[in-house]
């Protein structure tokens, strides 16, 4: 039994190593958004991606990587006001974009889809309120 399992384990180990670094570090390809459906808040929106099947690419929620805006459902009135402003800012930028791209797609610690978002070839993050950026913190 050991004579069979040991070589089999070795083959499986080598097969896993044969996958290039691109496969392990970038499991999802970059995509273009086909339709912007709804801006949920200042760091999340819903869209369709026709490149994917209906089960994976219709009405999907995308969270912008690198920013965390105030919550619309906060008990704090000032925070809710700020949240509404950030939602409007994101909405204006996305609705005025000709092309919305999702790059470096992954999952965050809550298993939500998150991505670096580009509009018309430029990163979206620098166009948002720097106060809420999370990179480098």
CSV table of C-alpha atoms in Angstrom, one decimal:
chain,number,residue,atom,x,y,z
A,1,UNK,CA,0.0,0.0,0.0
A,2,UNK,CA,2.8,2.4,0.9
A,3,UNK,CA,4.5,1.6,-2.4
A,4,UNK,CA,1.4,2.9,-4.2
A,5,UNK,CA,0.7,6.0,-2.1
A,6,UNK,CA,4.2,7.4,-1.9
A,7,UNK,CA,4.7,7.7,-5.7
A,8,UNK,CA,1.1,9.0,-6.1
A,9,UNK,CA,1.7,11.6,-3.5
A,10,UNK,CA,4.9,12.6,-5.3
A,11,UNK,CA,3.1,12.9,-8.6
A,12,UNK,CA,0.4,15.1,-7.0
A,13,UNK,CA,3.0,17.3,-5.4
A,14,UNK,CA,4.9,17.8,-8.7
A,15,UNK,CA,1.6,18.5,-10.5
A,16,UNK,CA,0.9,21.3,-8.0
A,17,UNK,CA,4.3,22.8,-8.5
A,18,UNK,CA,4.0,22.7,-12.3
A,19,UNK,CA,1.3,25.3,-12.1
A,20,UNK,CA,3.0,28.6,-12.9
A,21,UNK,CA,3.1,31.5,-10.4
A,22,UNK,CA,0.4,33.3,-12.5
A,23,UNK,CA,-2.1,30.5,-11.7
A,24,UNK,CA,-1.5,30.6,-8.0
A,25,UNK,CA,-1.3,34.4,-7.5
A,26,UNK,CA,-4.0,35.4,-9.9
A,27,UNK,CA,-6.8,32.8,-9.9
A,28,UNK,CA,-9.4,35.1,-11.6
A,29,UNK,CA,-8.8,36.9,-14.9
A,30,UNK,CA,-9.3,40.7,-15.3
A,31,UNK,CA,-12.7,41.5,-16.8
A,32,UNK,CA,-14.8,44.4,-18.1
A,33,UNK,CA,-18.1,45.2,-16.6
A,34,UNK,CA,-20.9,44.8,-19.1
A,35,UNK,CA,-23.5,46.7,-17.2
A,36,UNK,CA,-23.5,48.8,-14.0
A,37,UNK,CA,-26.7,47.9,-12.2
A,38,UNK,CA,-26.6,49.7,-8.9
A,39,UNK,CA,-24.2,51.5,-6.6
A,40,UNK,CA,-24.8,50.1,-3.1
A,41,UNK,CA,-22.6,52.4,-1.1
A,42,UNK,CA,-19.3,54.2,-1.3
A,43,UNK,CA,-17.2,51.1,-1.7
A,44,UNK,CA,-19.6,48.5,-3.3
A,45,UNK,CA,-21.6,48.2,-6.5
A,46,UNK,CA,-23.6,45.6,-8.5
A,47,UNK,CA,-22.9,44.7,-12.1
A,48,UNK,CA,-23.2,42.2,-14.9
A,49,UNK,CA,-20.2,40.6,-16.6
A,50,UNK,CA,-21.2,39.0,-19.8
A,51,UNK,CA,-17.9,37.2,-20.2
A,52,UNK,CA,-19.0,34.8,-17.4
A,53,UNK,CA,-21.9,32.5,-17.2
A,54,UNK,CA,-25.2,33.8,-15.8
A,55,UNK,CA,-24.7,32.0,-12.5
A,56,UNK,CA,-21.3,33.8,-12.0
A,57,UNK,CA,-21.6,37.0,-13.9
A,58,UNK,CA,-25.1,38.4,-13.4
A,59,UNK,CA,-26.0,40.8,-10.6
A,60,UNK,CA,-22.8,40.3,-8.8
A,61,UNK,CA,-21.6,42.6,-5.9
A,62,UNK,CA,-18.1,44.0,-6.2
A,63,UNK,CA,-16.3,45.6,-3.3
A,64,UNK,CA,-13.6,48.1,-4.1
A,65,UNK,CA,-10.2,47.0,-2.7
A,66,UNK,CA,-8.3,49.6,-0.7
A,67,UNK,CA,-11.2,51.7,0.6
A,68,UNK,CA,-13.6,51.5,3.4
A,69,UNK,CA,-16.3,54.2,3.4
A,70,UNK,CA,-18.8,55.0,6.2
A,71,UNK,CA,-21.9,52.8,6.6
A,72,UNK,CA,-25.3,54.0,5.3
A,73,UNK,CA,-27.0,52.2,8.2
A,74,UNK,CA,-24.9,53.8,10.9
A,75,UNK,CA,-26.6,55.2,14.0
A,76,UNK,CA,-24.5,58.2,13.8
A,77,UNK,CA,-26.2,61.0,11.7
A,78,UNK,CA,-22.9,62.5,10.6
A,79,UNK,CA,-21.6,59.1,9.5
A,80,UNK,CA,-24.7,58.5,7.5
A,81,UNK,CA,-24.4,61.8,5.8
A,82,UNK,CA,-20.8,61.1,4.9
A,83,UNK,CA,-21.8,57.6,3.6
A,84,UNK,CA,-24.4,59.2,1.3
A,85,UNK,CA,-21.8,61.6,-0.1
A,86,UNK,CA,-19.4,58.8,-0.8
A,87,UNK,CA,-22.1,56.7,-2.4
A,88,UNK,CA,-22.9,59.7,-4.7
A,89,UNK,CA,-19.2,60.2,-5.5
A,90,UNK,CA,-18.8,56.6,-6.6
A,91,UNK,CA,-22.1,56.6,-8.5
A,92,UNK,CA,-21.1,59.7,-10.5
A,93,UNK,CA,-17.7,58.2,-11.4
A,94,UNK,CA,-19.0,54.8,-12.4
A,95,UNK,CA,-22.0,56.1,-14.3
A,96,UNK,CA,-19.8,58.6,-16.3
A,97,UNK,CA,-17.2,55.9,-17.2
A,98,UNK,CA,-17.2,54.5,-20.7
A,99,UNK,CA,-15.3,51.3,-19.5
A,100,UNK,CA,-15.2,49.8,-16.1
A,101,UNK,CA,-12.6,47.1,-15.5
A,102,UNK,CA,-12.0,44.8,-12.6
A,103,UNK,CA,-8.4,43.8,-12.1
A,104,UNK,CA,-6.7,41.6,-9.4
A,105,UNK,CA,-10.1,40.0,-8.5
A,106,UNK,CA,-10.1,38.1,-5.3
A,107,UNK,CA,-12.0,37.5,-2.1
A,108,UNK,CA,-11.7,39.4,1.1
A,109,UNK,CA,-11.6,38.0,4.6
A,110,UNK,CA,-15.4,37.9,4.6
A,111,UNK,CA,-15.3,36.0,1.2
A,112,UNK,CA,-16.8,39.0,-0.7
A,113,UNK,CA,-15.6,39.6,-4.2
A,114,UNK,CA,-13.2,42.5,-4.2
A,115,UNK,CA,-11.1,44.0,-7.0
A,116,UNK,CA,-9.0,46.9,-8.1
A,117,UNK,CA,-11.4,49.0,-10.2
A,118,UNK,CA,-10.3,51.0,-13.3
A,119,UNK,CA,-12.5,53.4,-15.2
A,120,UNK,CA,-11.5,54.3,-18.7
A,121,UNK,CA,-8.1,52.8,-18.1
A,122,UNK,CA,-7.3,54.7,-14.9
A,123,UNK,CA,-7.4,53.5,-11.3
A,124,UNK,CA,-10.6,54.5,-9.6
A,125,UNK,CA,-9.1,54.7,-6.1
A,126,UNK,CA,-7.3,58.0,-6.4
A,127,UNK,CA,-10.5,59.6,-7.6
A,128,UNK,CA,-12.2,58.8,-4.3
A,129,UNK,CA,-12.0,60.4,-0.9
A,130,UNK,CA,-8.5,59.7,0.4
A,131,UNK,CA,-9.8,59.9,4.0
A,132,UNK,CA,-11.2,56.4,3.6
A,133,UNK,CA,-8.3,54.7,1.8
A,134,UNK,CA,-7.1,51.6,3.6
A,135,UNK,CA,-3.8,50.8,1.8
A,136,UNK,CA,-0.7,51.3,3.8
A,137,UNK,CA,-2.6,51.4,7.2
